[in-house]
Coordinates of N, CA and C in Angstrom, one line a residue:
X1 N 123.6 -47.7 174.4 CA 122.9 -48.8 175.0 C 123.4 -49.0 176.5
X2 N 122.9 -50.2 177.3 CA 123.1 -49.9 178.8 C 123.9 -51.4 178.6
X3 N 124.9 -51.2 179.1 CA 125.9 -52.3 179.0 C 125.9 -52.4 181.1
X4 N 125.9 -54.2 181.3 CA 125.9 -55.0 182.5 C 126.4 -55.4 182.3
X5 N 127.4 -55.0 184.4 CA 128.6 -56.2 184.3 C 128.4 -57.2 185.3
X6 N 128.6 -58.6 184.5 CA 127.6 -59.6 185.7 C 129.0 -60.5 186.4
X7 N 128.9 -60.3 187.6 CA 130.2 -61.1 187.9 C 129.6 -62.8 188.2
X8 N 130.3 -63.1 187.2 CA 130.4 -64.9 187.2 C 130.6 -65.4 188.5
X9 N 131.4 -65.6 189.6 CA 131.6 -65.7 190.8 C 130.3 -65.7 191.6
X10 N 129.3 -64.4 191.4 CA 128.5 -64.4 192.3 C 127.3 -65.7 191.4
X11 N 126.9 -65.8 190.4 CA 125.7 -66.7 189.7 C 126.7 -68.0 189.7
X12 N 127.8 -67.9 189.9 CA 128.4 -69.7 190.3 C 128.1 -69.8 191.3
X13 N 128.3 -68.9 192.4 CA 128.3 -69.3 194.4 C 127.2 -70.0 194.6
X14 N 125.8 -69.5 194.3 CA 124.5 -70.6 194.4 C 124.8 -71.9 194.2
X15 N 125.4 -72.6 193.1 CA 125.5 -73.6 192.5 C 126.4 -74.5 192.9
X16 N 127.4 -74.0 193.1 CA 128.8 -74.5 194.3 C 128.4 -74.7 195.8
X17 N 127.3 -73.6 196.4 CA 127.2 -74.3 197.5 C 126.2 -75.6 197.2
X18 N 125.1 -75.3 196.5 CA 124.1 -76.4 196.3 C 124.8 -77.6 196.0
X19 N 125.8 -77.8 195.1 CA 126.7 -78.8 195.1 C 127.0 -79.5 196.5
X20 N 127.8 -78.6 197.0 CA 128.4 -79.0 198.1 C 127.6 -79.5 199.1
X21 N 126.6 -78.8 199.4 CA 125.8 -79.4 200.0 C 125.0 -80.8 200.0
X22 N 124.9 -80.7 198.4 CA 124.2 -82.1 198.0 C 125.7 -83.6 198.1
X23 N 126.4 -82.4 198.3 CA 127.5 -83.9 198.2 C 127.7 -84.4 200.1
X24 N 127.6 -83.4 200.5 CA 128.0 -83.6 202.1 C 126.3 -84.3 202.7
X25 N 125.4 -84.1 202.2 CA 124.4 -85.1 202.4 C 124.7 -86.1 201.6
X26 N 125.0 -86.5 200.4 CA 125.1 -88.0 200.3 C 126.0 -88.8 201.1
X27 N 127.3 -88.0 201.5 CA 128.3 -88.8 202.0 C 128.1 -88.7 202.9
X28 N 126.9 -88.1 203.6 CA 126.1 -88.7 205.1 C 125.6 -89.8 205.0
X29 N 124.4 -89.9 204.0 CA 123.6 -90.7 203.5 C 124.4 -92.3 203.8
X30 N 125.7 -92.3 203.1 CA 126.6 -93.4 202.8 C 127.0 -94.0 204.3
X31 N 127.5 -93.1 205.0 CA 128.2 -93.3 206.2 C 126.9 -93.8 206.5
X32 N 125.8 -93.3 206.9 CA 125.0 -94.0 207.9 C 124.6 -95.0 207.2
X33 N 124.7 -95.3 205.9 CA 123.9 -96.4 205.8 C 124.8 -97.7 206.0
X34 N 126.3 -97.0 206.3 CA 127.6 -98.6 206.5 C 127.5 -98.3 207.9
X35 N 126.6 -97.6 208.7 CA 127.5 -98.0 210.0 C 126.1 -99.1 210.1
X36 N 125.1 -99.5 209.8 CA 124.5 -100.9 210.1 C 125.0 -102.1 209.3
X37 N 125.9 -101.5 207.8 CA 126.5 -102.9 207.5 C 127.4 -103.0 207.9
X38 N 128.6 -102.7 208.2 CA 129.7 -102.8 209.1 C 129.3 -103.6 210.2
X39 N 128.3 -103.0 211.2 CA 127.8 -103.6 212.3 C 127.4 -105.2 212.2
X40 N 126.8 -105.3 210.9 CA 126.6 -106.6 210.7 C 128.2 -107.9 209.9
X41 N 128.6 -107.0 209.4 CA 130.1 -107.4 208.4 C 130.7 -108.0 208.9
X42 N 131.1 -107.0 210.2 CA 132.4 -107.4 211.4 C 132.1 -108.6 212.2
X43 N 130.8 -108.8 213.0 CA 131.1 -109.9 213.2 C 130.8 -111.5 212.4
X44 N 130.6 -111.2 211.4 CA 130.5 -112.4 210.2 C 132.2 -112.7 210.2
X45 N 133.3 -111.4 209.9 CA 134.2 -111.2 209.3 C 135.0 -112.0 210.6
X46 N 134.9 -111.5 211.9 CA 135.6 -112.1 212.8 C 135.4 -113.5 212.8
X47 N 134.4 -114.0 213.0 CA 134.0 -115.3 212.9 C 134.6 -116.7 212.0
X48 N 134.4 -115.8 210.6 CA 135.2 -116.8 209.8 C 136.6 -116.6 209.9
X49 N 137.5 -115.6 210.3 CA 138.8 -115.7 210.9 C 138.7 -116.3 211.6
X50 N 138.3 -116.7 213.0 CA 138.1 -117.5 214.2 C 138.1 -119.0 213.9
X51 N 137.1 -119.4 212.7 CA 136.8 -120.8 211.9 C 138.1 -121.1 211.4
X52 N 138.7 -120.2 210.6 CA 140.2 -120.3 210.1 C 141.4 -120.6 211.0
X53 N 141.4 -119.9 211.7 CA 142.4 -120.5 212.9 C 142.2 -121.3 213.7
X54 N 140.9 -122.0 214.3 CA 140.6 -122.8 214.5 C 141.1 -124.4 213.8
X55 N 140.6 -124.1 212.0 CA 140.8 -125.1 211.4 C 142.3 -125.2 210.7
X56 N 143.3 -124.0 210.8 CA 144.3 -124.4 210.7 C 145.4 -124.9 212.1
X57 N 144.1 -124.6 213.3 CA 145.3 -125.0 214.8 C 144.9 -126.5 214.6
X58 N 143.7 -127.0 214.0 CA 143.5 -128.1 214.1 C 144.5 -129.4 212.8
X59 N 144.5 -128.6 211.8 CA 145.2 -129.4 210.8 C 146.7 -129.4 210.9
X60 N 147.1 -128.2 211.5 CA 148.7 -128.4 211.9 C 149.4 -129.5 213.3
X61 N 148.1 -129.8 214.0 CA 148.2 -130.9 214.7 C 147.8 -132.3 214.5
X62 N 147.2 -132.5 213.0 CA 146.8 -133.7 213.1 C 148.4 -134.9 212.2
X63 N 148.4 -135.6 213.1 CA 149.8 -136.4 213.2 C 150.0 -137.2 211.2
X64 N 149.9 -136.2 210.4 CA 149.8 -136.6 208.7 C 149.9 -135.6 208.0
X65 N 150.2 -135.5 206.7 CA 150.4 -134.7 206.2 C 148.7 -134.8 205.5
X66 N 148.5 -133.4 205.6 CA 147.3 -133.0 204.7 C 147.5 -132.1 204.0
X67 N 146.8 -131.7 203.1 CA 146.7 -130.5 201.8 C 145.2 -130.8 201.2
X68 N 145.1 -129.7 200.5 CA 144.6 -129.5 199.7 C 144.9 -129.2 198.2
X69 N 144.6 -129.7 197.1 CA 145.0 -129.7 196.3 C 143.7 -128.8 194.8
X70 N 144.0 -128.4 193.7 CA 143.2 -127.5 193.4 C 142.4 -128.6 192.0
X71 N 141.6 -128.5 191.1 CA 141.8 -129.5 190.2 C 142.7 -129.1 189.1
X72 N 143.5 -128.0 188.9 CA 144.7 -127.8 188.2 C 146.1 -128.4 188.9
X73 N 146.0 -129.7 189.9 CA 147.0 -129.8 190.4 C 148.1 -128.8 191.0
X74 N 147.7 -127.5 191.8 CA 148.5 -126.9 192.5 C 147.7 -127.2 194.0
X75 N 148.8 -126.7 194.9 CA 148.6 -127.0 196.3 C 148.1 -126.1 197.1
X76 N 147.0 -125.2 197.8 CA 146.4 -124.4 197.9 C 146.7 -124.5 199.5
X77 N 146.7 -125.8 200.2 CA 147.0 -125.4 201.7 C 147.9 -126.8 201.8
X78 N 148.8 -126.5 203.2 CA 149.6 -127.6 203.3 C 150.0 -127.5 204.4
X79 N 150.0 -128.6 205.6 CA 149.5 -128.4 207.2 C 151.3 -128.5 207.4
X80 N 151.5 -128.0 208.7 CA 153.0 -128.0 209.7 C 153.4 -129.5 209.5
X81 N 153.0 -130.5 208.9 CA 153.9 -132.0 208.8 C 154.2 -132.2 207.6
X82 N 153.6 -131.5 206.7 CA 153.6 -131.4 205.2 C 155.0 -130.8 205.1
X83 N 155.0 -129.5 206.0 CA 156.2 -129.0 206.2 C 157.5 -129.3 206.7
X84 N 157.1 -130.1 207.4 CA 158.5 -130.6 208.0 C 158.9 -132.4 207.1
X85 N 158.0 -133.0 206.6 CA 158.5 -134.1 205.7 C 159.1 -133.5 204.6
X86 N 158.8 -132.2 204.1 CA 159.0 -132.2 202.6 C 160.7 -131.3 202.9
X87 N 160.3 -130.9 204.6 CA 162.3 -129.9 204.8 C 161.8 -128.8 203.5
X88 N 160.8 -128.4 203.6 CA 160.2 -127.0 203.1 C 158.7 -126.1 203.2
X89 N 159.5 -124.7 203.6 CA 157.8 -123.8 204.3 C 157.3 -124.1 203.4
X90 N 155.7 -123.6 203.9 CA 154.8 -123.9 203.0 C 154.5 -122.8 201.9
X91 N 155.4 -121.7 202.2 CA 155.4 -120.9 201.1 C 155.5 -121.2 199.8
X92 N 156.6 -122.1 200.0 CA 157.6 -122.7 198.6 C 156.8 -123.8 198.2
X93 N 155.6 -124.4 198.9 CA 155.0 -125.8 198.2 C 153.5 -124.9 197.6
X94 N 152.9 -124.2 198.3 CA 151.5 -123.7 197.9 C 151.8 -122.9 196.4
X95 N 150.9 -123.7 195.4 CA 151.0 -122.7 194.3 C 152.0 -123.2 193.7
X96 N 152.7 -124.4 193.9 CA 153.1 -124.9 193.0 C 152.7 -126.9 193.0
X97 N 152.8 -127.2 191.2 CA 151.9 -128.4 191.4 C 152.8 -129.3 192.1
X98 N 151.9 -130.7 192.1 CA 152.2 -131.9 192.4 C 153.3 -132.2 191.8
X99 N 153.2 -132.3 190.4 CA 154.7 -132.7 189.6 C 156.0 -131.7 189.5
X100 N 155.5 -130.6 190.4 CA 156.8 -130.2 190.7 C 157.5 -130.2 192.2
X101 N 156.4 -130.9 192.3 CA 157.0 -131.2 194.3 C 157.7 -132.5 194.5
X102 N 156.9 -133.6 193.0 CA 157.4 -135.3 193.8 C 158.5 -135.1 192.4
X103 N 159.0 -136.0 192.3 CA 160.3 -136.3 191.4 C 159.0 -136.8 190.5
X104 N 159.7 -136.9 189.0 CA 158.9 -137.1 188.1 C 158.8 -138.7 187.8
X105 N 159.4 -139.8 189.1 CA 158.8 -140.9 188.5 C 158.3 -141.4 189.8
X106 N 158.0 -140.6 190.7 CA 157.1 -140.3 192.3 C 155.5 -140.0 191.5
X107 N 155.5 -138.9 190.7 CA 154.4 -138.4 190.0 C 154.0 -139.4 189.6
X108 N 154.8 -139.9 188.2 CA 154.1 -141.3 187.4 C 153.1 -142.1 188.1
X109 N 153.9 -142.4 189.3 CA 153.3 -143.5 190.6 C 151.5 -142.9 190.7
X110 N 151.6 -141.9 191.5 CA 150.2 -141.1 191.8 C 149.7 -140.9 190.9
X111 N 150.2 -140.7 189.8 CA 149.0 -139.8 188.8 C 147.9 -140.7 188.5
X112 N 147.8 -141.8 188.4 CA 146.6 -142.4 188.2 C 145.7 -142.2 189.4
X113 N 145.5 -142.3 190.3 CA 145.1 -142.4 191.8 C 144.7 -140.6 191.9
X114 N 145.3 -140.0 191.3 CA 145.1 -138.9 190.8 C 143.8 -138.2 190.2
X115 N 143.9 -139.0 189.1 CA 142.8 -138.7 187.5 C 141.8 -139.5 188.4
X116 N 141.8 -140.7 189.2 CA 140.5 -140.9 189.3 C 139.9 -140.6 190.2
X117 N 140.6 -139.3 191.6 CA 140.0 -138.5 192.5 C 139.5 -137.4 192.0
X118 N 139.9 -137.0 190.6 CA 139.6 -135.5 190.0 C 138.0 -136.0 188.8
X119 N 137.8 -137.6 188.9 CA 136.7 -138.4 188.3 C 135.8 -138.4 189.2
X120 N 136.1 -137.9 190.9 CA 134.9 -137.9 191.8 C 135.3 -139.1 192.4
X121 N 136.0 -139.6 192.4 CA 136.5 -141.5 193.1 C 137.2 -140.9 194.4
X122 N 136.6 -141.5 195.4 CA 137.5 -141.4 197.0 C 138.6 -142.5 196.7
X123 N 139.6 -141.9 197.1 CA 141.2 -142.9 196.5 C 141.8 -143.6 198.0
X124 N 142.3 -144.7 198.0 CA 142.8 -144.8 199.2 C 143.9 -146.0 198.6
X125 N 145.5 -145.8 198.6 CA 146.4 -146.6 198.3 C 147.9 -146.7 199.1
X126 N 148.3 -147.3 199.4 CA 150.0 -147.2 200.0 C 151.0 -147.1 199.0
X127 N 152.0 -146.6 199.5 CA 152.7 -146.0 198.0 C 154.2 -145.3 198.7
X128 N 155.3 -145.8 198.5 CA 156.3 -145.8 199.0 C 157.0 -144.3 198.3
X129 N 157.4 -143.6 199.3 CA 157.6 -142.3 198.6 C 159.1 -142.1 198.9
X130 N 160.1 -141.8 198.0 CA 161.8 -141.0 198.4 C 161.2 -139.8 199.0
X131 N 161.6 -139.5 200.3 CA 161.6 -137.8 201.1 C 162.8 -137.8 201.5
X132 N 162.7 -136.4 201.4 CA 164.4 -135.6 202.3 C 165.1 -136.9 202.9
X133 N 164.0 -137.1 203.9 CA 165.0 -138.0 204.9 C 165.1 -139.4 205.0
X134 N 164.8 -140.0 203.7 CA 164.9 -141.0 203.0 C 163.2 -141.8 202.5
X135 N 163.6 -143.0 202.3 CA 162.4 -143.6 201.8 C 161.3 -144.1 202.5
X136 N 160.0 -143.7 202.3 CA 158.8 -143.9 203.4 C 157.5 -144.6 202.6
X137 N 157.2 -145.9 203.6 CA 155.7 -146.2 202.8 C 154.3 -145.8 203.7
X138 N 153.8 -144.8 202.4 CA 152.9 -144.1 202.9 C 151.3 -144.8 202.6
X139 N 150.6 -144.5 203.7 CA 149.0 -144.8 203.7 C 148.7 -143.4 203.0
X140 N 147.9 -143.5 201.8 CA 147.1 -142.1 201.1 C 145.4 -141.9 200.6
X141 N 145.6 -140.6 201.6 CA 143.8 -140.8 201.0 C 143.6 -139.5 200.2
X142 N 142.6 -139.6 199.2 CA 142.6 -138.5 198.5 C 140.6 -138.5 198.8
X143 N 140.3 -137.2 199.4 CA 138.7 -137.1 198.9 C 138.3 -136.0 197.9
X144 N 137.5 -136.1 197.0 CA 137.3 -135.2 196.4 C 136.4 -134.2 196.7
X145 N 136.5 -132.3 196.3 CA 136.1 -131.8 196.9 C 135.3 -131.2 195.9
X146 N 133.4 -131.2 196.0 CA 132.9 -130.7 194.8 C 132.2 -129.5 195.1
X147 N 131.9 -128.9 194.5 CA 130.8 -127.6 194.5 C 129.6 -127.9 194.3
X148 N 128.9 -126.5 194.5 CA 127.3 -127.0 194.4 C 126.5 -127.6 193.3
X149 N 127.2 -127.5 192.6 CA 126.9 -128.2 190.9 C 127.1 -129.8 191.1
X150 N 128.2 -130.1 191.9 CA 128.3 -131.3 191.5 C 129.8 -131.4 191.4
X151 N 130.4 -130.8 190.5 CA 131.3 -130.7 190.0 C 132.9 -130.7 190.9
X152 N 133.7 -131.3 190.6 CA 135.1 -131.2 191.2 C 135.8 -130.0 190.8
X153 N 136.0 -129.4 192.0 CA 136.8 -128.3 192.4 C 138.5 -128.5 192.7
X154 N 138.7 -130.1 193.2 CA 140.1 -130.3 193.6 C 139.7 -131.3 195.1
X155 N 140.9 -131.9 195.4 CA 140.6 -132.6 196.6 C 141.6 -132.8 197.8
X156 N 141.2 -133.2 198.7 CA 141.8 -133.1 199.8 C 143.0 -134.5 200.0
X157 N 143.5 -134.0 200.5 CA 144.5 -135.4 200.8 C 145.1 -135.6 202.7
X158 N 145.5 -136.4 202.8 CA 145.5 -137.2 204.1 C 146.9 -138.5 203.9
X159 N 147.6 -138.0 204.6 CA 148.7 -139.0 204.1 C 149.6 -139.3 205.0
X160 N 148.9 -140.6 205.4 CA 150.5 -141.1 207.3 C 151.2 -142.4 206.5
X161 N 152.2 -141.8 207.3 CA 153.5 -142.6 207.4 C 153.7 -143.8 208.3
X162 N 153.4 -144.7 207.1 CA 153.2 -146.1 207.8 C 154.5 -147.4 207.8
X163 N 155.4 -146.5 207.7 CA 156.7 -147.3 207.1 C 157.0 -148.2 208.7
X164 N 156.9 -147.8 209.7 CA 156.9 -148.9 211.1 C 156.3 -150.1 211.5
X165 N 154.8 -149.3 211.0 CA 154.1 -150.2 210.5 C 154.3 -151.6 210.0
X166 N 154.3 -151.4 208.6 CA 154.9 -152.3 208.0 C 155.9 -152.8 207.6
X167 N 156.7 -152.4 208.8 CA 158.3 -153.2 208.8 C 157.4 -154.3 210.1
X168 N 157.2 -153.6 210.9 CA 156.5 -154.4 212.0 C 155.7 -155.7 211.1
X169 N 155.1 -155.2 210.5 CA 154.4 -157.0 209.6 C 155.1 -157.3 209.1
X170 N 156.4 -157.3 208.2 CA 157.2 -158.5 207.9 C 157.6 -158.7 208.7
X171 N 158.8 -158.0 209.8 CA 158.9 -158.8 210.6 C 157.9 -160.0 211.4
X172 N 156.7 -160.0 211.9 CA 156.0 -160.9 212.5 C 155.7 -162.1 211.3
X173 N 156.0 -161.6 210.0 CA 155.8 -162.5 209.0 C 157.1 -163.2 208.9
X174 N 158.0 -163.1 209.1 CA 159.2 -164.0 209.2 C 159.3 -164.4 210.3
X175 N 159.0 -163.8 211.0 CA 158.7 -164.4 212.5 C 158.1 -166.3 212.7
X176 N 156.6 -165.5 211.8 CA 155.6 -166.9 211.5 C 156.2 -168.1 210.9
X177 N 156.9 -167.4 209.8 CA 157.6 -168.7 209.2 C 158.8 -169.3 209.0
X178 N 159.2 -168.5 210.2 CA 160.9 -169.4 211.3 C 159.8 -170.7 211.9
X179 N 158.7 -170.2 212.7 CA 158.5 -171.0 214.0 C 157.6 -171.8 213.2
X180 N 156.9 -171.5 212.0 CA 156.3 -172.8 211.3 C 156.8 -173.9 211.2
X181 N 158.0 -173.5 210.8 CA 159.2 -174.7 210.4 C 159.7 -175.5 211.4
X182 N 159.9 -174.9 212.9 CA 160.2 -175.9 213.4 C 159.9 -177.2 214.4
X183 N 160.4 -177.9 214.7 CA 160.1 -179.7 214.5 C 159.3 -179.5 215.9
X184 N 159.5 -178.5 217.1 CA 159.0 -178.3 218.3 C 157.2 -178.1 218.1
X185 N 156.2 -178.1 218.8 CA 155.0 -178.0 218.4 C 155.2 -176.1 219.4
X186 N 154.6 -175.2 218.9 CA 154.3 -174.2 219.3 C 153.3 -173.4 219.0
X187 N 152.9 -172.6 220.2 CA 151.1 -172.2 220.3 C 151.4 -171.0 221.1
X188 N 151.1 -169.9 220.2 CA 151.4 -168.6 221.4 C 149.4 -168.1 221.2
X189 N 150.0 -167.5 222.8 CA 147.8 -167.1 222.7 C 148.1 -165.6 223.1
X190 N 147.3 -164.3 223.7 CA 147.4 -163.3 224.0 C 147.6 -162.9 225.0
X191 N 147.5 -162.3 225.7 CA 148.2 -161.7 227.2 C 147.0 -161.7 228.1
X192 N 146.0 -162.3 227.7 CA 145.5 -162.3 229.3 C 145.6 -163.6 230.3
X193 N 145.7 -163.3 231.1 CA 146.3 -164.3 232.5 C 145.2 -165.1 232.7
X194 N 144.0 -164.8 232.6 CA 143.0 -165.7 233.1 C 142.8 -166.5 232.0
X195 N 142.3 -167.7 232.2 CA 142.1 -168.7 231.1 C 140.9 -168.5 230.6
X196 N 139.6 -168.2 231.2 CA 138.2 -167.9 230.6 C 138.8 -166.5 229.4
X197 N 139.3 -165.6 229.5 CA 139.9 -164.5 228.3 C 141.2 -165.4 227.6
X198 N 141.3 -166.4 227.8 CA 142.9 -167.0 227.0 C 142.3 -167.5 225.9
X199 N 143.1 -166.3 224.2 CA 142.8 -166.7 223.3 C 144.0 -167.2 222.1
X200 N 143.9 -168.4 221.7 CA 144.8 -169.0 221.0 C 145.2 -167.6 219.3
X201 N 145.9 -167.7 219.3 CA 146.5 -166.6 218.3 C 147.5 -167.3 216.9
X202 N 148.4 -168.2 217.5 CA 148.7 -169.0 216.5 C 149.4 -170.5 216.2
X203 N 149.1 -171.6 215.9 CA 150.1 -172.6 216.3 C 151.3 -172.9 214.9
X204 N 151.7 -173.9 215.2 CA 152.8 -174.4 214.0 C 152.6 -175.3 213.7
X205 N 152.5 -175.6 212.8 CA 152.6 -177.3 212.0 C 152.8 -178.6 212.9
X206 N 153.8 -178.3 213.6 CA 154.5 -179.4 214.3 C 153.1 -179.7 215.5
X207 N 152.8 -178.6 215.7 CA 151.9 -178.5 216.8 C 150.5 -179.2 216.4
X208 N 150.4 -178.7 215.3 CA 148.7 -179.7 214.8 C 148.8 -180.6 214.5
X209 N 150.3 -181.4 214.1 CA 150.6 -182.8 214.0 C 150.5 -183.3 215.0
X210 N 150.9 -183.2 216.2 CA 151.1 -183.7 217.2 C 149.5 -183.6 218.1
X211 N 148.9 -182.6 217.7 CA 147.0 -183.0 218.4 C 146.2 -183.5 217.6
X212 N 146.5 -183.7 216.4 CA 146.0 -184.1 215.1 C 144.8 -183.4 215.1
X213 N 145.3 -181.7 214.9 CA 144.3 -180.5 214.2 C 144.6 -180.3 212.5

């Protein structure tokens, strides 16, 4: 009989280049088709970095601590005052919760004020907090932050230090009720000089006895 010797090599080489070729056009195909998304990507991609830096140059200067909080009570963002009241980066507070950041009878306090900003309720309370550098009464706002559903995602917080504040009002409140008391009649008004702007602010007892107000 007539025996043929077929070398394998040569009836693969058609097939191997046809491969290759079909692969070096698709991964044309690919490249050109990313260089108009790319084109489009990058500057979307730049932009919202831009928004980001923006909105963290902005939150790291506003004179309060703010965060964000998740509705599993962890801390997702936390501005440069956050940082410096708590005397810890924000590495060490993001990602971990609330009740592991306040002492556990600091928590107690909030947690109601808590449950009912994670109910969709805008919270606004004063609330005296132990920090590093001692004890502070704080003004707190909590807004809640929902999704498109409706639904609560976690909420924002807003928190100044109003402990000057309201030392400043007791003081002016013991102030009021030294000069109520005494026998002299007294009437302080506001600081403007002219008399058509001169407005009476507060008198004392003694003082409306004596005009019979």
């Amino acid at each position: 009989g007539i025996v043929a010797k077929i070398d394998l090599s040569e009836v693969r080489a058609p097939f191997v280049q046809a491969a290759l070729v079909a692969a070096g056009v698709g991964l044309l195909v690919v490249i050109i088709g990313m260089v108009p998304l790319v084109g489009i990507t990058n500057p979307i991609i730049r932009r919202l970095h831009r928004r980001e830096r923006d909105f963290r140059a902005l939150a790291d200067n506003v004179p309060a601590l703010f965060s964000y909080v998740d509705k599993n009570l962890r801390y997702r963002y936390v501005n440069r005052v956050y940082e410096e009241t708590f005397q810890r980066p924000a590495s060490e507070i993001i990602g971990n919760t609330i009740a592991k950041t306040l002492s556990p009878e600091q928590f107690e306090l909030v947690q109601p004020h808590i449950e009912a900003v994670l109910r969709g309720e805008e919270v606004v309370y004063d609330q005296e907090f132990d920090l590093p550098n001692g004890s502070h009464m704080m003004h707190v706002h909590y807004v809640p932050d929902r999704d498109a559903k409706g639904e609560v995602q976690g909420f924002f917080t807003l928190v100044t230090d109003v402990t000057s504040l309201k030392q400043a009002e007791q003081q002016l409140q013991l102030l009021a009720e030294a000069v109520s008391h005494l026998g002299e009649g007294v009437l302080i008004t506001n600081d403007h000089l002219e008399w058509a702007g001169l407005h009476i602010v507060f008198v004392n007892e003694a003082l409306c006895s004596m005009t019979g107000y």
